[in-house]
Coordinates of C-alpha atoms in Angstrom, one line a residue:
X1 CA 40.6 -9.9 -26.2
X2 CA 39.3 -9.6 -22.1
X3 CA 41.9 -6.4 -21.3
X4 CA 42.4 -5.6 -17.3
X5 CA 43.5 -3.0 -15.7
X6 CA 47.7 -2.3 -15.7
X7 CA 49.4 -3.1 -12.4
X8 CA 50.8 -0.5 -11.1
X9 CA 53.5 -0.5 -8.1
X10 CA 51.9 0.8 -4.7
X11 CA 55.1 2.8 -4.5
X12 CA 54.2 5.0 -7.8
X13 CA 50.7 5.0 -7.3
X14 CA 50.2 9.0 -6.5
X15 CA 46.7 10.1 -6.3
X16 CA 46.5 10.9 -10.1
X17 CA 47.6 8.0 -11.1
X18 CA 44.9 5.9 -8.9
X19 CA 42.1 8.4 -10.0
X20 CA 43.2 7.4 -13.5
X21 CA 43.3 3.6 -12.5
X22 CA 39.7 3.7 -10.9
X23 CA 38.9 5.4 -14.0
X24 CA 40.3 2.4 -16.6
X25 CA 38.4 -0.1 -14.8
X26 CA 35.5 1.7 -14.9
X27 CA 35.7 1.8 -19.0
X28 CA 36.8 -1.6 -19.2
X29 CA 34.0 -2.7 -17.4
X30 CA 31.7 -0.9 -19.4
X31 CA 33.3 -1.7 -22.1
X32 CA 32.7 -5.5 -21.6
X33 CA 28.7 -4.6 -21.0
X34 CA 28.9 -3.2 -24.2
X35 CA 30.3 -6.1 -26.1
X36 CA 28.0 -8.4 -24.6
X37 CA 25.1 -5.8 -25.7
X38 CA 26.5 -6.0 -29.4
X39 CA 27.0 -9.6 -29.4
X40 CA 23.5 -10.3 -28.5
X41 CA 22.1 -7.6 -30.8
X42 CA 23.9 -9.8 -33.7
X43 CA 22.8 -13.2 -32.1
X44 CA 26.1 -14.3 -31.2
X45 CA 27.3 -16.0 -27.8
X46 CA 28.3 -13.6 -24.9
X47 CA 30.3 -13.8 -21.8
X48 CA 28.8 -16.9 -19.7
X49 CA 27.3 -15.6 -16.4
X50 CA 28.6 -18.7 -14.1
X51 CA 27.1 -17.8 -10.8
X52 CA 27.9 -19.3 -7.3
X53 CA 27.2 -23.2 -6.9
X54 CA 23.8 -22.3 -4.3
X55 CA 25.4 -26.4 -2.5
X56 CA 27.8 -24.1 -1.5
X57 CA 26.4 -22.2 1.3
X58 CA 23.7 -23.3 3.8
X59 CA 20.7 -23.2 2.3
X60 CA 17.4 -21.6 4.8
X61 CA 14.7 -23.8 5.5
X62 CA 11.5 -23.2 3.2
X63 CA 9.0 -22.1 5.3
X64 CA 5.4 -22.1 5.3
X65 CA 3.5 -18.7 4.0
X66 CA 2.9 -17.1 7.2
X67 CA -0.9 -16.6 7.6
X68 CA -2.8 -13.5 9.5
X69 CA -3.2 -13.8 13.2
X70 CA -7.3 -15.7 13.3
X71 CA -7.2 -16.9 10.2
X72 CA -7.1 -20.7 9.5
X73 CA -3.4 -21.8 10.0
X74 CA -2.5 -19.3 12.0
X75 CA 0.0 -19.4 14.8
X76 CA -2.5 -18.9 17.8
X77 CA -5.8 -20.6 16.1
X78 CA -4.3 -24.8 16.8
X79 CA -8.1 -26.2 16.8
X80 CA -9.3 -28.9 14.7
X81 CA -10.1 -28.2 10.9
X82 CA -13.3 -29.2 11.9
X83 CA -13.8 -26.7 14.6
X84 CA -12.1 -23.6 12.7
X85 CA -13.4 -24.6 8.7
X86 CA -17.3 -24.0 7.6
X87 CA -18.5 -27.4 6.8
X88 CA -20.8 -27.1 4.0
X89 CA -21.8 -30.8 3.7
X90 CA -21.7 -33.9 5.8
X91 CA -21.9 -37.6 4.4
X92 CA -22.8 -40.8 7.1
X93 CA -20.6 -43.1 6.0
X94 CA -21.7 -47.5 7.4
X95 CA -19.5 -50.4 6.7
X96 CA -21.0 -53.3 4.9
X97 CA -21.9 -57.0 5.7
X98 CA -21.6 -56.3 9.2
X99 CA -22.7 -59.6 11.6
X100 CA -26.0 -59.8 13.0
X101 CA -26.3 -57.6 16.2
X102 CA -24.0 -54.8 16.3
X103 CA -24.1 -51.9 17.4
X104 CA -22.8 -48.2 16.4
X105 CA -20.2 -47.3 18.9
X106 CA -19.0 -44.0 17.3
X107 CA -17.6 -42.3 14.5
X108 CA -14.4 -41.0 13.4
X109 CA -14.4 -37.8 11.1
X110 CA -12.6 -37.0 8.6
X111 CA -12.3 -33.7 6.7
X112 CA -11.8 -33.4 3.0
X113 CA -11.4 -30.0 1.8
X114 CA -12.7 -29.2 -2.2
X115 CA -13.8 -26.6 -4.1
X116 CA -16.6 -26.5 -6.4
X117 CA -16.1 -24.7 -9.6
X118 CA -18.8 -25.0 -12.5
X119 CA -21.2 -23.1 -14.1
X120 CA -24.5 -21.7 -12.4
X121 CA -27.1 -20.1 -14.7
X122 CA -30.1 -18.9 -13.6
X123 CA -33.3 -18.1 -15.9
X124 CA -34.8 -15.1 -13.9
X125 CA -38.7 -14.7 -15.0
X126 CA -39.6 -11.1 -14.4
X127 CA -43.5 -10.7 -14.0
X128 CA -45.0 -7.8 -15.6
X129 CA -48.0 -6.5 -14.3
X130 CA -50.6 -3.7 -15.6
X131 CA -52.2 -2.0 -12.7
X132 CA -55.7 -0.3 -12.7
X133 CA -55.0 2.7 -13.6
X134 CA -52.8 1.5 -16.9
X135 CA -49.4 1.2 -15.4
X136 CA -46.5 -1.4 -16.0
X137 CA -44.7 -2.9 -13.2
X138 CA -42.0 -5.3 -13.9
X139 CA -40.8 -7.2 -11.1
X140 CA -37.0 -6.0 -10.4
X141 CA -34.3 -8.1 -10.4
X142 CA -32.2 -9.6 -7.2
X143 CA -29.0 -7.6 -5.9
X144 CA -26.9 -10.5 -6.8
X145 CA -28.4 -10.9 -10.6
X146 CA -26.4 -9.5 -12.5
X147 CA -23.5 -6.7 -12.5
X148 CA -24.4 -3.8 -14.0
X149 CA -26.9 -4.4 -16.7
X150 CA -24.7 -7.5 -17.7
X151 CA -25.6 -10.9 -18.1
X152 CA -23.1 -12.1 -15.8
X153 CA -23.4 -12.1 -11.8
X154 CA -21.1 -11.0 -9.0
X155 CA -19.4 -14.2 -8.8
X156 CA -17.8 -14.9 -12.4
X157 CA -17.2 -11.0 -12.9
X158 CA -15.3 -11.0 -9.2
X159 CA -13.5 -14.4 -10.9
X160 CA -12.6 -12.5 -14.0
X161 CA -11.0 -9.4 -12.0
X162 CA -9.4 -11.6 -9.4
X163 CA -7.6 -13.5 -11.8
X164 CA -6.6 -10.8 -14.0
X165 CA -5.7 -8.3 -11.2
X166 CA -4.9 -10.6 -8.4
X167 CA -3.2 -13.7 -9.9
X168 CA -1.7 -11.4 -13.0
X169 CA -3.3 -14.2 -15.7
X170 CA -3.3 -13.2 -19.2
X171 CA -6.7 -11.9 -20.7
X172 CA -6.7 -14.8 -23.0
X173 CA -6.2 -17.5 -21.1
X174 CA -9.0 -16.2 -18.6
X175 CA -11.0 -16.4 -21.5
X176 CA -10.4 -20.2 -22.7
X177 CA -10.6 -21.1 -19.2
X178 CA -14.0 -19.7 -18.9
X179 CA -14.8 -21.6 -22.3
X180 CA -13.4 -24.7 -21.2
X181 CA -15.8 -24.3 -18.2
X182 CA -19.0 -23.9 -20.8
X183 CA -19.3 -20.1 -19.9
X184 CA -20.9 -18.6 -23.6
X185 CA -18.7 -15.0 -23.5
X186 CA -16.4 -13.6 -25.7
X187 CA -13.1 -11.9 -25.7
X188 CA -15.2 -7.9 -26.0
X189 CA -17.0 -9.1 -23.4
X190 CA -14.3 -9.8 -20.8
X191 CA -12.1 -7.2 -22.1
X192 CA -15.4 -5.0 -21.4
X193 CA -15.9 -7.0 -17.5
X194 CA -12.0 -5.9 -17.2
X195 CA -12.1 -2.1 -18.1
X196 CA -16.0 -1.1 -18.1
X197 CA -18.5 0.2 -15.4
X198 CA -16.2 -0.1 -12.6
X199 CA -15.9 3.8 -11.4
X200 CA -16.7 2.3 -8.1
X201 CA -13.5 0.6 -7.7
X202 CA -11.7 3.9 -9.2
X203 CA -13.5 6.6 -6.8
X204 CA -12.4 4.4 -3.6
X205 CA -9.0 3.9 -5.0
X206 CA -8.5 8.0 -5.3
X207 CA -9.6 8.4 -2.2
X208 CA -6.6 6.1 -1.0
X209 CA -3.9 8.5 -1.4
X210 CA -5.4 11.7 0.2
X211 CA -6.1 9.9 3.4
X212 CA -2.9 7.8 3.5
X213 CA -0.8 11.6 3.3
X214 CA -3.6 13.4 5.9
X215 CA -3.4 10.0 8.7
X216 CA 0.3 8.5 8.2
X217 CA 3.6 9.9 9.7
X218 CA 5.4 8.9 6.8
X219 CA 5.2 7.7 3.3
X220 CA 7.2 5.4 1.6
X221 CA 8.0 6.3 -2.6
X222 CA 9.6 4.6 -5.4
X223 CA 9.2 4.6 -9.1
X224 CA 9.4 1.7 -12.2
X225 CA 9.1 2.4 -16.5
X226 CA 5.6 1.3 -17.2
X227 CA 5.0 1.4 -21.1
X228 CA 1.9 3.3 -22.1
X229 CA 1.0 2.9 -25.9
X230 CA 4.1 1.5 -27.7
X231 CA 6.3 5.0 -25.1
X232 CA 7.8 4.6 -22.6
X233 CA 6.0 5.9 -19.2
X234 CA 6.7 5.8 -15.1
X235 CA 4.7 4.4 -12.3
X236 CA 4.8 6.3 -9.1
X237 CA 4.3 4.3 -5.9
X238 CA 3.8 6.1 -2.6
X239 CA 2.2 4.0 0.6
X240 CA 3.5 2.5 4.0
X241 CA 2.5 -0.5 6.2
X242 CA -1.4 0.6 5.6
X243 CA -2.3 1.2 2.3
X244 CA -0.5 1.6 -1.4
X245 CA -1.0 3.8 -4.1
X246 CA -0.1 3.7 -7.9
X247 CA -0.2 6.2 -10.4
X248 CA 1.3 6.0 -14.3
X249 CA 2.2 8.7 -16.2
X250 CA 4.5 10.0 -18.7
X251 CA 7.1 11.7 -17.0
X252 CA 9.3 11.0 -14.1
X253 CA 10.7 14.6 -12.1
X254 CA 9.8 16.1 -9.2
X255 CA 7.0 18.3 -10.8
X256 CA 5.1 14.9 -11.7
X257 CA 5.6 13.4 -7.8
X258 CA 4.0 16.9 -6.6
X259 CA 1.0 16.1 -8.8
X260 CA 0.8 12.8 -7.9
X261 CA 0.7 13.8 -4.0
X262 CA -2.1 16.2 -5.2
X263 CA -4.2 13.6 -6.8
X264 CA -7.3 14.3 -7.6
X265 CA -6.7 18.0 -7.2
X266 CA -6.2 20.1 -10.3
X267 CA -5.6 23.9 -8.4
X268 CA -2.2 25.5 -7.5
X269 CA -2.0 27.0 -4.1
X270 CA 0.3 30.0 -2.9
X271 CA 0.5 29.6 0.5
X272 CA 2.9 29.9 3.5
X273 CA 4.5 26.5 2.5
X274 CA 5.1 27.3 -1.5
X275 CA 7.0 30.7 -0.3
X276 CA 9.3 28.7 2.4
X277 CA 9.5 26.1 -0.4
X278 CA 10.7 29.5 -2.4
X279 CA 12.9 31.1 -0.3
X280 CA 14.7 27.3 0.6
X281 CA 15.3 26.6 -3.2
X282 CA 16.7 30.6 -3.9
X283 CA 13.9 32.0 -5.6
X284 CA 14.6 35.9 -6.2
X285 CA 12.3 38.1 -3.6
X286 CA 11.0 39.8 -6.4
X287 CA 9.9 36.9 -7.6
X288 CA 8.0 36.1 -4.7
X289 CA 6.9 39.3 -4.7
X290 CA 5.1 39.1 -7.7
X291 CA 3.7 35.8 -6.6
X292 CA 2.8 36.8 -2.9
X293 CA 0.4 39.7 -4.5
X294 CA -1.9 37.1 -6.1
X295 CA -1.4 34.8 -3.1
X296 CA -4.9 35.5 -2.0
X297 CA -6.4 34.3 -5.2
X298 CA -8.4 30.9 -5.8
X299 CA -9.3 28.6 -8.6
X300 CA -5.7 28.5 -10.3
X301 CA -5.9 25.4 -12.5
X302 CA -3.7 24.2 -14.8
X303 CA -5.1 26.1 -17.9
X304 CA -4.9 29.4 -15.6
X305 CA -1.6 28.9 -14.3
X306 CA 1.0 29.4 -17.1
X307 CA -1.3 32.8 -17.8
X308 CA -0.8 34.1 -14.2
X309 CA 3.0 33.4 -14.6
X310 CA 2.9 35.1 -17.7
X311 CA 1.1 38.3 -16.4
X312 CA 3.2 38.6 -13.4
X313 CA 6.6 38.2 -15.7
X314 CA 7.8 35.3 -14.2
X315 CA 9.3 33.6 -17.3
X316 CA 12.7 32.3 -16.7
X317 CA 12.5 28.1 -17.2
X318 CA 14.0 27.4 -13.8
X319 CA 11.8 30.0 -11.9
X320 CA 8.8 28.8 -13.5
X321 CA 9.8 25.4 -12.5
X322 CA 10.4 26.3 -9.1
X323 CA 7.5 28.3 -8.3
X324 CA 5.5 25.8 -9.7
X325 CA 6.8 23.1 -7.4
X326 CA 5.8 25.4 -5.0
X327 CA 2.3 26.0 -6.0
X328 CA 2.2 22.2 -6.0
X329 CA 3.4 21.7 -2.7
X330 CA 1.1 23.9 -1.1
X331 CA -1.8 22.8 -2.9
X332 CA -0.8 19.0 -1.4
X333 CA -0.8 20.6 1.8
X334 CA -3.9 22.5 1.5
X335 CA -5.7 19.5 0.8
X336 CA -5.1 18.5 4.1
X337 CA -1.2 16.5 4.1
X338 CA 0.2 16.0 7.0
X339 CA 2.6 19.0 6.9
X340 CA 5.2 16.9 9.4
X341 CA 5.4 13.3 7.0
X342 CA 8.3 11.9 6.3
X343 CA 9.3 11.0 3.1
X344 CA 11.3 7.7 2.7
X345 CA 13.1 6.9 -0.6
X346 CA 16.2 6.0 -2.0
X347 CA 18.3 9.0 -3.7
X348 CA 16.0 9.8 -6.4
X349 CA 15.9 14.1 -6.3
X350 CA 12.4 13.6 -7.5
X351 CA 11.3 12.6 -4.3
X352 CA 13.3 15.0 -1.5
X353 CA 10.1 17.3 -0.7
X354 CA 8.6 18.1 3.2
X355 CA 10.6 16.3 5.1
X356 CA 12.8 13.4 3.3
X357 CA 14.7 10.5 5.0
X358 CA 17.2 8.4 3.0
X359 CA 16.9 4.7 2.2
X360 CA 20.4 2.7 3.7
X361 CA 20.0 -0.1 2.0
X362 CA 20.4 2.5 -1.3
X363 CA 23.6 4.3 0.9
X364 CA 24.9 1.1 0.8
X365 CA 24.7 0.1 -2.9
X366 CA 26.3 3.4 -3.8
X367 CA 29.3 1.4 -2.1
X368 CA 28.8 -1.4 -3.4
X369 CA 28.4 -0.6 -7.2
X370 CA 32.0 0.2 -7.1
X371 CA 34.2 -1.6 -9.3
X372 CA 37.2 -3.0 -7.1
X373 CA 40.0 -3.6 -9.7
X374 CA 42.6 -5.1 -6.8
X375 CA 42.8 -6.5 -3.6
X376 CA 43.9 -3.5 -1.6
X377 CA 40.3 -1.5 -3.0
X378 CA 38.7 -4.6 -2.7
X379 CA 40.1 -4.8 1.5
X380 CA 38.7 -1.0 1.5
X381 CA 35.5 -1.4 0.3
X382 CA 34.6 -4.4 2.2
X383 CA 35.4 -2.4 5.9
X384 CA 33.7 0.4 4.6
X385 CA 30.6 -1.2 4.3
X386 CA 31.2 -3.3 7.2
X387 CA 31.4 -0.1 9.2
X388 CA 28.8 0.9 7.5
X389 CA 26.3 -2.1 8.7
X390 CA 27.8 -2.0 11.9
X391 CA 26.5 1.8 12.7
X392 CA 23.0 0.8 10.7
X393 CA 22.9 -1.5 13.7
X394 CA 23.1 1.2 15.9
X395 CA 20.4 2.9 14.9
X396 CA 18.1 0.0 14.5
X397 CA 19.2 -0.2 18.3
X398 CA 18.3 3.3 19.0
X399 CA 15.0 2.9 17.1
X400 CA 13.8 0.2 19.3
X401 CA 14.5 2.2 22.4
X402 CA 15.0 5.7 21.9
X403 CA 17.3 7.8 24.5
X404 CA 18.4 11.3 24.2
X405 CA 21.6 10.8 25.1
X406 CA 22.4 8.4 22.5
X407 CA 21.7 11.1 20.0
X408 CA 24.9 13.0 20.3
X409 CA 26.7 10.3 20.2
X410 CA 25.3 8.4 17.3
X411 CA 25.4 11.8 15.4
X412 CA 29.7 12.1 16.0
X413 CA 29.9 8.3 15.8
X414 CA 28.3 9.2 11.8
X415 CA 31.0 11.6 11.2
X416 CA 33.9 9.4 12.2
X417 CA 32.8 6.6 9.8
X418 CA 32.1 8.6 6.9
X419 CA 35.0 11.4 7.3
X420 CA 37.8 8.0 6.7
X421 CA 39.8 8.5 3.8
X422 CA 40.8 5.5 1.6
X423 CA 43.3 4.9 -0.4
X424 CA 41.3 5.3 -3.7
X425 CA 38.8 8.8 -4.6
X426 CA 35.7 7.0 -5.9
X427 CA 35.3 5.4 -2.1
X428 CA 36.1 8.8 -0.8
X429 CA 33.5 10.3 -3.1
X430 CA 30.8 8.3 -2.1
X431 CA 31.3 8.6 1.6
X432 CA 31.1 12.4 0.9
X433 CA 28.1 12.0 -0.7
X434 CA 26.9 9.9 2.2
X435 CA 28.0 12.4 4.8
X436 CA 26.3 15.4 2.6
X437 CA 23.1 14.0 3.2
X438 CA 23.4 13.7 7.3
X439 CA 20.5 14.9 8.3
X440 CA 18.4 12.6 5.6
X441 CA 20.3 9.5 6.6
X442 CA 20.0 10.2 10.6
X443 CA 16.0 11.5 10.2
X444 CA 15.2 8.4 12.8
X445 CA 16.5 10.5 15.6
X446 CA 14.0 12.7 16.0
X447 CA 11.9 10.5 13.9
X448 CA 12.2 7.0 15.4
X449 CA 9.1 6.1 14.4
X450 CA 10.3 6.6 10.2
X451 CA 11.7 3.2 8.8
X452 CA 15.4 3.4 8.0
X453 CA 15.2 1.5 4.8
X454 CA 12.4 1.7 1.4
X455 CA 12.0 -2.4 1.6
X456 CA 8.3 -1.9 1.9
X457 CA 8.4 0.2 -1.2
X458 CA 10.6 -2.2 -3.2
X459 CA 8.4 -4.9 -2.2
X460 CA 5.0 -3.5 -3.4
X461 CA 6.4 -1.8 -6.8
X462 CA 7.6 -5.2 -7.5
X463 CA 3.8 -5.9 -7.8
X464 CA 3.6 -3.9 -10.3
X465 CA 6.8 -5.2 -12.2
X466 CA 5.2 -8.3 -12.3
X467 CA 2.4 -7.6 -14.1
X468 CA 4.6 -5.4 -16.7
X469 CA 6.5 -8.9 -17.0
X470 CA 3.6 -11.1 -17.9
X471 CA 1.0 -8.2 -19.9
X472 CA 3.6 -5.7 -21.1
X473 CA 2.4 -1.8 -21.6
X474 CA -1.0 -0.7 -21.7
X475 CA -2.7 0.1 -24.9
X476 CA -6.1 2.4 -23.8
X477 CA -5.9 5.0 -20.9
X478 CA -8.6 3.1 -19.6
X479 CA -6.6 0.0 -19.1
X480 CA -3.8 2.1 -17.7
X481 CA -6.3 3.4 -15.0
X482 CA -7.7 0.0 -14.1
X483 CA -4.3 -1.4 -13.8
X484 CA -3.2 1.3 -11.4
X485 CA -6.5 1.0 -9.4
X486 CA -6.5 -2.7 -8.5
X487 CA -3.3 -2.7 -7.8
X488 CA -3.4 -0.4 -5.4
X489 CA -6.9 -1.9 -4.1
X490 CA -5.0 -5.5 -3.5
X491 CA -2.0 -4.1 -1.5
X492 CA -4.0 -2.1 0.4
X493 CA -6.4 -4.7 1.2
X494 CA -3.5 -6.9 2.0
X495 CA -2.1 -4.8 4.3
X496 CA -5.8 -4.3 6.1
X497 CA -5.9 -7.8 6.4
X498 CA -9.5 -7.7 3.6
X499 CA -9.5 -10.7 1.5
X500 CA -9.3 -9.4 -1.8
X501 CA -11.6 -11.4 -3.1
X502 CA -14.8 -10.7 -0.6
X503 CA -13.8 -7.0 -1.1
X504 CA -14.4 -7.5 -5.2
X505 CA -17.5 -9.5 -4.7
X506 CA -19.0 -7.0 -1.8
X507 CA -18.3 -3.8 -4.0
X508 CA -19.8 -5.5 -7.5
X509 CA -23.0 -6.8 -5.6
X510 CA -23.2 -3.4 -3.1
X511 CA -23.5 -5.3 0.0
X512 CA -21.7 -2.7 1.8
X513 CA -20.1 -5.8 4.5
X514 CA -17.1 -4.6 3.8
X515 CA -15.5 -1.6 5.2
X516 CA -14.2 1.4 3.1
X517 CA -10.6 1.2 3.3
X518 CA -10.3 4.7 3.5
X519 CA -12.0 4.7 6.5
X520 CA -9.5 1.1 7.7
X521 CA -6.9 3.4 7.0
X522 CA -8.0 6.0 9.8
X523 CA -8.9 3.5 11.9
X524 CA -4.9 1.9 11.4
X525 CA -3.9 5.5 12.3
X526 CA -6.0 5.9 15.1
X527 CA -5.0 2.6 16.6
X528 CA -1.4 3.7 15.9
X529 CA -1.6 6.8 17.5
X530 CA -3.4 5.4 21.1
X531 CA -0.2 3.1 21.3
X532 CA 1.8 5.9 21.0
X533 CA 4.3 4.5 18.6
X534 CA 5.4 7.6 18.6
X535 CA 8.7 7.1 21.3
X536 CA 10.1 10.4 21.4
X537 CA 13.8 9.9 23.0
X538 CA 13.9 9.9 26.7

């Protein structure tokens, strides 16, 4: 039996009585999730999902991938294929049976674009020599021999990370491709080409973070489940337009985001910035009193830490949580964090350290969750949100041009939309919330260079969702770390505009052609900064 919410008579709906109502459809709604949740558990049918016929609405063009500016297909390069592609091989084609005396008058060319995929061994024969005086000397092997002590080169271990890191392929089928190809290797072996002997990869993608928090204005952060060992787990994303960074581990709270921002740090700092941290979260004074008599002191590490709270009496849970968020926080900005980025992230708490600016895309679904039972909430909700878009238009406005006159005025144009009252309290709720929260949602006024939205993050962590979707958890801390590492090393190179594939192959054969992107990353920044992006209101 489908139940539905009583109708009740606008006349003797009093604002009990609709709280109540809001509340029934909320429970029958669950309620139905429910059923369908049981009813699946039991292998039985569950309430069809009939979506929207898509013939329905206009349907957008597809549209070619768009290509970098330069590269083959771009918009500004319209040459010839044969101008703009390498040609690796060139075949004179002559008719046949041609009459006695002609002559050549031209030719027309035609380019046919292939790739050449097969296997390549090569026997190397190493001379050894004895010298004079009784010495061995073997002749050394070629850069480009072989990775690592293995007998595979640069180019099939850069194809066996590529496709497992790049084009999310299963380790398995990798492997009876590489079989079908005549490639004698076997499943230890690329497991081991997948996990092993690739610090080098892991040191550049640690330095990835620190740089990206010391260079940018502001970060972008969001976080998915990532299973780790048959439990469940969290992957924290943090990045922007230059680079991205992922980091998996078991906990998801504000305390793990502070050590992620500390990466490769292990020390906890008391500084100037833990204290204000302090004193903004109500931490006693004697607290910090305690604390700012050790302030001086260096080398706090994790093992160290709970004893120095210990010593100094600071054993309440929620001051030793606080305090330790502030230790945190000033180690991240110790180690050299911008102390003025911007945080950008949807309404996750774990996330609202320095200085945090809301996601409205995530304002919005708080609105749009809502369960509208009748027509009258339904009406409400719609010109809510309406409004709602129509003042996010504002300041997209305001962003592209930024005046200091407008910023009065956008800020009492906030407060009119989100101070209307509806007719139901769970709309009125949520614009409280919304209005709560001013300062995060209007950061782009004296920010206008922070985005107002987290798409960038969405779009990356769904990377990462991806791969959870084909491979699952992790099994090894090892293959957590290398998932984490090349991930973050193919965002990053896509958003540098590095083929990710010439970046694999440079690092495994050391050619060093390459660019660190650490050192892309400042040079984004840099390039950012002499525009002056920057547009502080007129």
């Amino acid at each position: 039996m489908r139940l539905a919410v009583p109708q009740v008579p606008v006349a003797e709906q009093t604002p009990l009585v609709r709280r109540l109502l809001e509340l029934i459809a909320f429970l029958i709604e669950l309620l139905h999730q429910l059923q369908d949740e049981i009813a699946r558990l039991k292998g039985l049918k569950t309430r069809p999902k009939i979506r929207p016929s898509p013939l329905e609405k206009p349907q957008p063009p597809r549209r070619r991938p768009r290509s970098r500016l330069g590269e083959p297909g771009s918009p500004r390069d319209r040459r010839p294929k044969a101008e703009r592609l390498p040609i690796h091989e060139t075949v004179v084609l002559h008719p046949t049976g041609l009459p006695t005396g002609s002559t050549l008058k031209d030719y027309e060319d035609i380019l046919v674009q292939g790739l050449t995929i097969e296997p390549h061994n090569v026997l190397y024969r190493r001379a050894r020599y004895l010298t004079p005086d009784g010495r061995t000397v073997l002749a050394p092997l070629p850069p480009t021999a072989a990775v690592a002590g293995r007998h595979f080169d640069p180019t099939l271990v850069t194809y066996v990370l590529a496709q497992r890191y790049d084009q999310r392929v299963p380790q398995q089928l990798i492997l009876e491709q590489l079989w079908d190809w005549g490639i004698d290797i076997s499943e230890g072996e690329v497991n081991a080409l997948l996990t092993e002997r690739l610090e080098v990869f892991h040191q550049e993608k640690d330095e990835l973070l620190p740089v990206g928090l010391a260079v940018s204005p502001y970060v972008q952060a969001d976080d998915t489940g990532a299973r780790h060992q048959g439990h469940n787990g969290y992957c924290t994303y943090v990045g922007n337009d230059w680079f991205a960074s992922f980091t998996s581990t078991d906990t998801k709270s504000r305390l793990n985001f502070l050590e992620v921002l500390r990466g490769p740090h292990s020390d906890f700092v008391l500084n100037e910035a833990a204290f204000t941290y302090m004193a903004e979260h109500h931490v006693p004074k004697v607290v910090q009193d305690h604390l700012r008599s050790v302030a001086g002191q260096h080398g706090v590490d994790a093992a160290a830490w709970p004893a120095l709270l210990g010593r100094l009496g600071v054993t309440a849970k929620w001051h030793v949580r606080l305090v330790t968020e502030a230790a945190l926080l000033g180690s991240v900005l110790a180690h050299g964090c911008n102390p003025d980025l911007v945080i950008v992230s949807d309404d996750a708490g774990q996330f609202g350290v320095l200085t945090h600016a809301q996601c409205w895309v995530h304002g919005d679904r708080r609105l749009a969750r809502l369960n509208a039972f009748n027509d009258q909430y339904q009406r409400e909700q719609d010109g809510i949100r309406e409004r709602l878009w129509d003042y996010y238009a504002e300041l997209k406005a305001y962003q592209a041009s930024p005046r200091r006159a407008k910023k009065a005025g956008l800020s009492a144009r906030f407060d009119k939309v989100f101070t209307t009252r509806t007719s139901f309290t769970t709309i009125n709720e949520v614009l409280d919330g919304i209005r709560e929260e001013k300062a995060e949602f209007l950061r782009v006024l004296e920010r206008p260079e922070v985005p107002l939205h987290n798409n960038v993050a969405e779009g990356d962590i769904r990377e990462y969702v991806s791969i959870r979707k084909v491979s699952g958890g992790t099994r090894s801390d090892l293959g957590r770390r290398c998932r984490d590492t090349f991930v973050s090393l193919k965002k990053t190179c896509r958003k540098l505009g590095v083929p990710f594939w010439d970046y694999l192959r440079d690092r495994l054969t050391g050619a060093d052609k390459v660019p660190r992107l650490p050192e892309l990353i400042r040079g984004k920044a840099a390039e950012w900064r002499a525009r002056n992006v920057v547009a502080a209101p007129a």
